[in-house]
PDB file of N, CA and C in Angstrom:
ATOM      1  N   UNK A   1     232.610  65.613 -22.150  1.00  0.00           N
ATOM      2  CA  UNK A   1     233.760  65.224 -21.358  1.00  0.00           C
ATOM      3  C   UNK A   1     234.266  63.882 -21.860  1.00  0.00           C
ATOM      4  N   UNK A   2     235.573  63.690 -21.864  1.00  0.00           N
ATOM      5  CA  UNK A   2     236.161  62.447 -22.355  1.00  0.00           C
ATOM      6  C   UNK A   2     236.337  61.445 -21.223  1.00  0.00           C
ATOM      7  N   UNK A   3     236.339  60.177 -21.613  1.00  0.00           N
ATOM      8  CA  UNK A   3     236.502  59.099 -20.642  1.00  0.00           C
ATOM      9  C   UNK A   3     237.596  58.162 -21.144  1.00  0.00           C
ATOM     10  N   UNK A   4     238.533  57.797 -20.258  1.00  0.00           N
ATOM     11  CA  UNK A   4     239.598  56.880 -20.631  1.00  0.00           C
ATOM     12  C   UNK A   4     239.030  55.479 -20.781  1.00  0.00           C
ATOM     13  N   UNK A   5     239.185  54.913 -21.987  1.00  0.00           N
ATOM     14  CA  UNK A   5     238.696  53.561 -22.250  1.00  0.00           C
ATOM     15  C   UNK A   5     239.804  52.527 -22.070  1.00  0.00           C
ATOM     16  N   UNK A   6     241.011  52.863 -22.529  1.00  0.00           N
ATOM     17  CA  UNK A   6     242.139  51.939 -22.462  1.00  0.00           C
ATOM     18  C   UNK A   6     243.409  52.723 -22.153  1.00  0.00           C
ATOM     19  N   UNK A   7     244.363  52.037 -21.503  1.00  0.00           N
ATOM     20  CA  UNK A   7     245.689  52.604 -21.300  1.00  0.00           C
ATOM     21  C   UNK A   7     246.613  52.020 -22.364  1.00  0.00           C
ATOM     22  N   UNK A   8     247.511  52.832 -22.873  1.00  0.00           N
ATOM     23  CA  UNK A   8     248.469  52.392 -23.880  1.00  0.00           C
ATOM     24  C   UNK A   8     249.821  52.252 -23.191  1.00  0.00           C
ATOM     25  N   UNK A   9     250.399  51.046 -23.239  1.00  0.00           N
ATOM     26  CA  UNK A   9     251.695  50.785 -22.611  1.00  0.00           C
ATOM     27  C   UNK A   9     252.618  50.109 -23.615  1.00  0.00           C
ATOM     28  N   UNK A  10     253.909  50.180 -23.351  1.00  0.00           N
ATOM     29  CA  UNK A  10     254.876  49.481 -24.195  1.00  0.00           C
ATOM     30  C   UNK A  10     256.027  48.979 -23.329  1.00  0.00           C
ATOM     31  N   UNK A  11     256.776  48.049 -23.887  1.00  0.00           N
ATOM     32  CA  UNK A  11     257.952  47.503 -23.199  1.00  0.00           C
ATOM     33  C   UNK A  11     259.115  48.462 -23.432  1.00  0.00           C
ATOM     34  N   UNK A  12     259.742  48.904 -22.339  1.00  0.00           N
ATOM     35  CA  UNK A  12     260.859  49.844 -22.451  1.00  0.00           C
ATOM     36  C   UNK A  12     262.173  49.255 -21.948  1.00  0.00           C
ATOM     37  N   UNK A  13     262.143  48.029 -21.473  1.00  0.00           N
ATOM     38  CA  UNK A  13     263.352  47.392 -20.972  1.00  0.00           C
ATOM     39  C   UNK A  13     263.017  46.102 -20.262  1.00  0.00           C
ATOM     40  N   UNK A  14     263.980  45.606 -19.513  1.00  0.00           N
ATOM     41  CA  UNK A  14     263.769  44.378 -18.746  1.00  0.00           C
ATOM     42  C   UNK A  14     264.561  44.456 -17.450  1.00  0.00           C
ATOM     43  N   UNK A  15     264.219  43.556 -16.532  1.00  0.00           N
ATOM     44  CA  UNK A  15     264.908  43.477 -15.250  1.00  0.00           C
ATOM     45  C   UNK A  15     264.845  42.041 -14.764  1.00  0.00           C
ATOM     46  N   UNK A  16     265.648  41.725 -13.752  1.00  0.00           N
ATOM     47  CA  UNK A  16     265.651  40.406 -13.137  1.00  0.00           C
ATOM     48  C   UNK A  16     265.035  40.533 -11.756  1.00  0.00           C
ATOM     49  N   UNK A  17     264.004  39.721 -11.483  1.00  0.00           N
ATOM     50  CA  UNK A  17     263.335  39.803 -10.179  1.00  0.00           C
ATOM     51  C   UNK A  17     264.119  39.025  -9.128  1.00  0.00           C
ATOM     52  N   UNK A  18     263.605  38.978  -7.907  1.00  0.00           N
ATOM     53  CA  UNK A  18     264.295  38.331  -6.789  1.00  0.00           C
ATOM     54  C   UNK A  18     264.482  36.834  -7.011  1.00  0.00           C
ATOM     55  N   UNK A  19     263.622  36.219  -7.827  1.00  0.00           N
ATOM     56  CA  UNK A  19     263.738  34.787  -8.120  1.00  0.00           C
ATOM     57  C   UNK A  19     264.670  34.508  -9.289  1.00  0.00           C
ATOM     58  N   UNK A  20     265.276  35.541  -9.858  1.00  0.00           N
ATOM     59  CA  UNK A  20     266.196  35.374 -10.969  1.00  0.00           C
ATOM     60  C   UNK A  20     265.516  35.293 -12.328  1.00  0.00           C
ATOM     61  N   UNK A  21     264.220  35.580 -12.386  1.00  0.00           N
ATOM     62  CA  UNK A  21     263.486  35.535 -13.650  1.00  0.00           C
ATOM     63  C   UNK A  21     263.606  36.867 -14.384  1.00  0.00           C
ATOM     64  N   UNK A  22     263.761  36.789 -15.699  1.00  0.00           N
ATOM     65  CA  UNK A  22     263.809  37.984 -16.533  1.00  0.00           C
ATOM     66  C   UNK A  22     262.380  38.463 -16.782  1.00  0.00           C
ATOM     67  N   UNK A  23     262.103  39.733 -16.476  1.00  0.00           N
ATOM     68  CA  UNK A  23     260.769  40.317 -16.634  1.00  0.00           C
ATOM     69  C   UNK A  23     260.857  41.565 -17.507  1.00  0.00           C
ATOM     70  N   UNK A  24     259.772  41.867 -18.210  1.00  0.00           N
ATOM     71  CA  UNK A  24     259.704  43.091 -19.008  1.00  0.00           C
ATOM     72  C   UNK A  24     259.317  44.271 -18.131  1.00  0.00           C
ATOM     73  N   UNK A  25     259.867  45.425 -18.454  1.00  0.00           N
ATOM     74  CA  UNK A  25     259.513  46.671 -17.774  1.00  0.00           C
ATOM     75  C   UNK A  25     258.607  47.450 -18.730  1.00  0.00           C
ATOM     76  N   UNK A  26     257.430  47.838 -18.231  1.00  0.00           N
ATOM     77  CA  UNK A  26     256.433  48.522 -19.048  1.00  0.00           C
ATOM     78  C   UNK A  26     256.316  49.987 -18.643  1.00  0.00           C
ATOM     79  N   UNK A  27     255.925  50.824 -19.603  1.00  0.00           N
ATOM     80  CA  UNK A  27     255.689  52.242 -19.336  1.00  0.00           C
ATOM     81  C   UNK A  27     254.377  52.642 -20.001  1.00  0.00           C
ATOM     82  N   UNK A  28     253.552  53.369 -19.264  1.00  0.00           N
ATOM     83  CA  UNK A  28     252.325  53.906 -19.860  1.00  0.00           C
ATOM     84  C   UNK A  28     252.714  55.087 -20.729  1.00  0.00           C
ATOM     85  N   UNK A  29     252.298  55.047 -21.990  1.00  0.00           N
ATOM     86  CA  UNK A  29     252.669  56.112 -22.917  1.00  0.00           C
ATOM     87  C   UNK A  29     251.478  56.943 -23.380  1.00  0.00           C
ATOM     88  N   UNK A  30     250.257  56.529 -23.020  1.00  0.00           N
ATOM     89  CA  UNK A  30     249.094  57.299 -23.442  1.00  0.00           C
ATOM     90  C   UNK A  30     247.800  56.596 -23.104  1.00  0.00           C
ATOM     91  N   UNK A  31     246.715  57.017 -23.763  1.00  0.00           N
ATOM     92  CA  UNK A  31     245.397  56.445 -23.506  1.00  0.00           C
ATOM     93  C   UNK A  31     244.526  56.519 -24.751  1.00  0.00           C
ATOM     94  N   UNK A  32     243.541  55.638 -24.774  1.00  0.00           N
ATOM     95  CA  UNK A  32     242.454  55.707 -25.745  1.00  0.00           C
ATOM     96  C   UNK A  32     241.291  56.332 -24.985  1.00  0.00           C
ATOM     97  N   UNK A  33     240.770  57.430 -25.496  1.00  0.00           N
ATOM     98  CA  UNK A  33     239.678  58.108 -24.800  1.00  0.00           C
ATOM     99  C   UNK A  33     238.433  58.140 -25.684  1.00  0.00           C
ATOM    100  N   UNK A  34     237.294  58.164 -25.028  1.00  0.00           N
ATOM    101  CA  UNK A  34     236.012  58.274 -25.722  1.00  0.00           C
ATOM    102  C   UNK A  34     235.575  59.728 -25.668  1.00  0.00           C
ATOM    103  N   UNK A  35     235.365  60.322 -26.828  1.00  0.00           N
ATOM    104  CA  UNK A  35     234.870  61.690 -26.905  1.00  0.00           C
ATOM    105  C   UNK A  35     233.517  61.686 -27.605  1.00  0.00           C
ATOM    106  N   UNK A  36     232.899  62.834 -27.687  1.00  0.00           N
ATOM    107  CA  UNK A  36     231.605  62.902 -28.372  1.00  0.00           C
ATOM    108  C   UNK A  36     231.743  62.640 -29.871  1.00  0.00           C
ATOM    109  N   UNK A  37     232.957  62.707 -30.414  1.00  0.00           N
ATOM    110  CA  UNK A  37     233.196  62.425 -31.833  1.00  0.00           C
ATOM    111  C   UNK A  37     233.702  61.005 -32.074  1.00  0.00           C
ATOM    112  N   UNK A  38     233.901  60.227 -31.021  1.00  0.00           N
ATOM    113  CA  UNK A  38     234.398  58.858 -31.167  1.00  0.00           C
ATOM    114  C   UNK A  38     235.666  58.638 -30.359  1.00  0.00           C
ATOM    115  N   UNK A  39     236.315  57.507 -30.605  1.00  0.00           N
ATOM    116  CA  UNK A  39     237.535  57.171 -29.871  1.00  0.00           C
ATOM    117  C   UNK A  39     238.726  57.925 -30.449  1.00  0.00           C
ATOM    118  N   UNK A  40     239.640  58.326 -29.538  1.00  0.00           N
ATOM    119  CA  UNK A  40     240.855  59.020 -29.948  1.00  0.00           C
ATOM    120  C   UNK A  40     242.038  58.461 -29.171  1.00  0.00           C
ATOM    121  N   UNK A  41     243.209  58.506 -29.795  1.00  0.00           N
ATOM    122  CA  UNK A  41     244.457  58.095 -29.158  1.00  0.00           C
ATOM    123  C   UNK A  41     245.192  59.343 -28.711  1.00  0.00           C
ATOM    124  N   UNK A  42     245.609  59.363 -27.438  1.00  0.00           N
ATOM    125  CA  UNK A  42     246.400  60.473 -26.892  1.00  0.00           C
ATOM    126  C   UNK A  42     247.721  59.898 -26.419  1.00  0.00           C
ATOM    127  N   UNK A  43     248.814  60.227 -27.104  1.00  0.00           N
ATOM    128  CA  UNK A  43     250.145  59.811 -26.671  1.00  0.00           C
ATOM    129  C   UNK A  43     250.718  60.896 -25.779  1.00  0.00           C
ATOM    130  N   UNK A  44     251.117  60.511 -24.565  1.00  0.00           N
ATOM    131  CA  UNK A  44     251.700  61.456 -23.615  1.00  0.00           C
ATOM    132  C   UNK A  44     253.213  61.527 -23.754  1.00  0.00           C
ATOM    133  N   UNK A  45     253.832  60.408 -24.100  1.00  0.00           N
ATOM    134  CA  UNK A  45     255.287  60.340 -24.253  1.00  0.00           C
ATOM    135  C   UNK A  45     255.624  59.406 -25.404  1.00  0.00           C
ATOM    136  N   UNK A  46     256.809  59.579 -25.953  1.00  0.00           N
ATOM    137  CA  UNK A  46     257.353  58.619 -26.906  1.00  0.00           C
ATOM    138  C   UNK A  46     258.436  57.866 -26.148  1.00  0.00           C
ATOM    139  N   UNK A  47     258.300  56.549 -26.025  1.00  0.00           N
ATOM    140  CA  UNK A  47     259.236  55.792 -25.185  1.00  0.00           C
ATOM    141  C   UNK A  47     260.649  55.778 -25.759  1.00  0.00           C
ATOM    142  N   UNK A  48     261.614  55.922 -24.863  1.00  0.00           N
ATOM    143  CA  UNK A  48     263.021  55.819 -25.224  1.00  0.00           C
ATOM    144  C   UNK A  48     263.547  54.510 -24.664  1.00  0.00           C
ATOM    145  N   UNK A  49     264.100  53.684 -25.513  1.00  0.00           N
ATOM    146  CA  UNK A  49     264.689  52.435 -25.048  1.00  0.00           C
ATOM    147  C   UNK A  49     265.874  52.098 -25.928  1.00  0.00           C
ATOM    148  N   UNK A  50     266.734  51.218 -25.437  1.00  0.00           N
ATOM    149  CA  UNK A  50     267.909  50.816 -26.206  1.00  0.00           C
ATOM    150  C   UNK A  50     267.470  50.206 -27.526  1.00  0.00           C
ATOM    151  N   UNK A  51     268.080  50.640 -28.606  1.00  0.00           N
ATOM    152  CA  UNK A  51     267.731  50.122 -29.921  1.00  0.00           C
ATOM    153  C   UNK A  51     266.545  50.828 -30.557  1.00  0.00           C
ATOM    154  N   UNK A  52     265.896  51.723 -29.827  1.00  0.00           N
ATOM    155  CA  UNK A  52     264.755  52.466 -30.355  1.00  0.00           C
ATOM    156  C   UNK A  52     263.442  51.728 -30.173  1.00  0.00           C
ATOM    157  N   UNK A  53     262.361  52.490 -30.179  1.00  0.00           N
ATOM    158  CA  UNK A  53     261.018  51.929 -30.012  1.00  0.00           C
ATOM    159  C   UNK A  53     260.585  51.304 -31.322  1.00  0.00           C
ATOM    160  N   UNK A  54     260.034  50.092 -31.251  1.00  0.00           N
ATOM    161  CA  UNK A  54     259.620  49.374 -32.455  1.00  0.00           C
ATOM    162  C   UNK A  54     258.208  49.736 -32.916  1.00  0.00           C
ATOM    163  N   UNK A  55     257.519  50.605 -32.182  1.00  0.00           N
ATOM    164  CA  UNK A  55     256.189  51.041 -32.579  1.00  0.00           C
ATOM    165  C   UNK A  55     255.051  50.217 -32.015  1.00  0.00           C
ATOM    166  N   UNK A  56     255.348  49.089 -31.376  1.00  0.00           N
ATOM    167  CA  UNK A  56     254.301  48.237 -30.813  1.00  0.00           C
ATOM    168  C   UNK A  56     253.910  48.714 -29.427  1.00  0.00           C
ATOM    169  N   UNK A  57     252.604  48.625 -29.130  1.00  0.00           N
ATOM    170  CA  UNK A  57     252.091  49.020 -27.820  1.00  0.00           C
ATOM    171  C   UNK A  57     250.956  48.084 -27.428  1.00  0.00           C
ATOM    172  N   UNK A  58     250.701  48.002 -26.139  1.00  0.00           N
ATOM    173  CA  UNK A  58     249.627  47.182 -25.593  1.00  0.00           C
ATOM    174  C   UNK A  58     248.471  48.080 -25.177  1.00  0.00           C
ATOM    175  N   UNK A  59     247.245  47.587 -25.353  1.00  0.00           N
ATOM    176  CA  UNK A  59     246.053  48.275 -24.862  1.00  0.00           C
ATOM    177  C   UNK A  59     245.544  47.498 -23.665  1.00  0.00           C
ATOM    178  N   UNK A  60     245.462  48.163 -22.520  1.00  0.00           N
ATOM    179  CA  UNK A  60     245.046  47.519 -21.275  1.00  0.00           C
ATOM    180  C   UNK A  60     243.875  48.269 -20.663  1.00  0.00           C
ATOM    181  N   UNK A  61     243.074  47.543 -19.879  1.00  0.00           N
ATOM    182  CA  UNK A  61     241.993  48.178 -19.127  1.00  0.00           C
ATOM    183  C   UNK A  61     242.609  49.203 -18.172  1.00  0.00           C
ATOM    184  N   UNK A  62     241.977  50.356 -17.994  1.00  0.00           N
ATOM    185  CA  UNK A  62     242.530  51.369 -17.084  1.00  0.00           C
ATOM    186  C   UNK A  62     242.602  50.854 -15.652  1.00  0.00           C
ATOM    187  N   UNK A  63     243.685  51.187 -14.989  1.00  0.00           N
ATOM    188  CA  UNK A  63     243.835  50.842 -13.570  1.00  0.00           C
ATOM    189  C   UNK A  63     243.009  51.809 -12.743  1.00  0.00           C
ATOM    190  N   UNK A  64     242.529  51.362 -11.585  1.00  0.00           N
ATOM    191  CA  UNK A  64     241.807  52.302 -10.712  1.00  0.00           C
ATOM    192  C   UNK A  64     242.735  53.434 -10.286  1.00  0.00           C
ATOM    193  N   UNK A  65     242.208  54.635 -10.280  1.00  0.00           N
ATOM    194  CA  UNK A  65     243.009  55.799  -9.894  1.00  0.00           C
ATOM    195  C   UNK A  65     243.226  55.822  -8.402  1.00  0.00           C
ATOM    196  N   UNK A  66     244.425  56.197  -8.010  1.00  0.00           N
ATOM    197  CA  UNK A  66     244.731  56.425  -6.602  1.00  0.00           C
ATOM    198  C   UNK A  66     244.568  57.914  -6.367  1.00  0.00           C
ATOM    199  N   UNK A  67     243.658  58.273  -5.489  1.00  0.00           N
ATOM    200  CA  UNK A  67     243.444  59.686  -5.209  1.00  0.00           C
ATOM    201  C   UNK A  67     244.581  60.207  -4.346  1.00  0.00           C
ATOM    202  N   UNK A  68     245.485  60.956  -4.971  1.00  0.00           N
ATOM    203  CA  UNK A  68     246.606  61.532  -4.229  1.00  0.00           C
ATOM    204  C   UNK A  68     246.146  62.743  -3.433  1.00  0.00           C
ATOM    205  N   UNK A  69     245.102  63.403  -3.913  1.00  0.00           N
ATOM    206  CA  UNK A  69     244.570  64.575  -3.237  1.00  0.00           C
ATOM    207  C   UNK A  69     243.338  64.149  -2.459  1.00  0.00           C
ATOM    208  N   UNK A  70     243.387  64.275  -1.178  1.00  0.00           N
ATOM    209  CA  UNK A  70     242.294  63.834  -0.317  1.00  0.00           C
ATOM    210  C   UNK A  70     241.407  64.988   0.130  1.00  0.00           C
ATOM    211  N   UNK A  71     241.589  66.161  -0.427  1.00  0.00           N
ATOM    212  CA  UNK A  71     240.778  67.308  -0.028  1.00  0.00           C
ATOM    213  C   UNK A  71     241.462  68.101   1.073  1.00  0.00           C
ATOM    214  N   UNK A  72     240.747  69.061   1.582  1.00  0.00           N
ATOM    215  CA  UNK A  72     241.292  69.896   2.647  1.00  0.00           C
ATOM    216  C   UNK A  72     241.395  69.108   3.942  1.00  0.00           C
ATOM    217  N   UNK A  73     242.425  69.381   4.753  1.00  0.00           N
ATOM    218  CA  UNK A  73     242.520  68.692   6.039  1.00  0.00           C
ATOM    219  C   UNK A  73     241.373  69.105   6.950  1.00  0.00           C
ATOM    220  N   UNK A  74     241.000  68.207   7.826  1.00  0.00           N
ATOM    221  CA  UNK A  74     239.924  68.507   8.769  1.00  0.00           C
ATOM    222  C   UNK A  74     240.407  69.568   9.755  1.00  0.00           C
ATOM    223  N   UNK A  75     239.450  70.317  10.271  1.00  0.00           N
ATOM    224  CA  UNK A  75     239.809  71.355  11.232  1.00  0.00           C
ATOM    225  C   UNK A  75     240.373  70.723  12.488  1.00  0.00           C
ATOM    226  N   UNK A  76     241.373  71.383  13.022  1.00  0.00           N
ATOM    227  CA  UNK A  76     242.002  70.904  14.237  1.00  0.00           C
ATOM    228  C   UNK A  76     241.251  71.505  15.422  1.00  0.00           C
ATOM    229  N   UNK A  77     240.684  70.670  16.259  1.00  0.00           N
ATOM    230  CA  UNK A  77     239.888  71.139  17.398  1.00  0.00           C
ATOM    231  C   UNK A  77     240.699  71.181  18.688  1.00  0.00           C
ATOM    232  N   UNK A  78     242.018  71.332  18.576  1.00  0.00           N
ATOM    233  CA  UNK A  78     242.849  71.421  19.778  1.00  0.00           C
ATOM    234  C   UNK A  78     242.513  72.690  20.553  1.00  0.00           C
ATOM    235  N   UNK A  79     242.822  72.672  21.826  1.00  0.00           N
ATOM    236  CA  UNK A  79     242.584  73.831  22.677  1.00  0.00           C
ATOM    237  C   UNK A  79     243.740  74.823  22.626  1.00  0.00           C
ATOM    238  N   UNK A  80     244.715  74.573  21.784  1.00  0.00           N
ATOM    239  CA  UNK A  80     245.876  75.450  21.704  1.00  0.00           C
ATOM    240  C   UNK A  80     245.563  76.580  20.721  1.00  0.00           C
ATOM    241  N   UNK A  81     245.528  77.831  21.205  1.00  0.00           N
ATOM    242  CA  UNK A  81     245.233  78.945  20.295  1.00  0.00           C
ATOM    243  C   UNK A  81     246.482  79.331  19.499  1.00  0.00           C
ATOM    244  N   UNK A  82     246.265  79.810  18.301  1.00  0.00           N
ATOM    245  CA  UNK A  82     247.373  80.285  17.477  1.00  0.00           C
ATOM    246  C   UNK A  82     247.178  81.724  17.128  1.00  0.00           C
TER     247      UNK A  82
END
């Protein structure tokens, strides 16, 4: 089984925050994974940005996953029959 070692991100644009500061906008484009044969790069998307992608990317520690699926809902013990 493979394990994500690093996230691959790149700058795809910029924006101005509430304080008027110019900030970069980042997009995750893939991951570095550990397999039984060694490390591998998996690109999920090729970033589209004005002027084209320059090929540079950042390697970051993986963020903790947010479990969107919480499993089956608990049984409803209401006295209302259906």
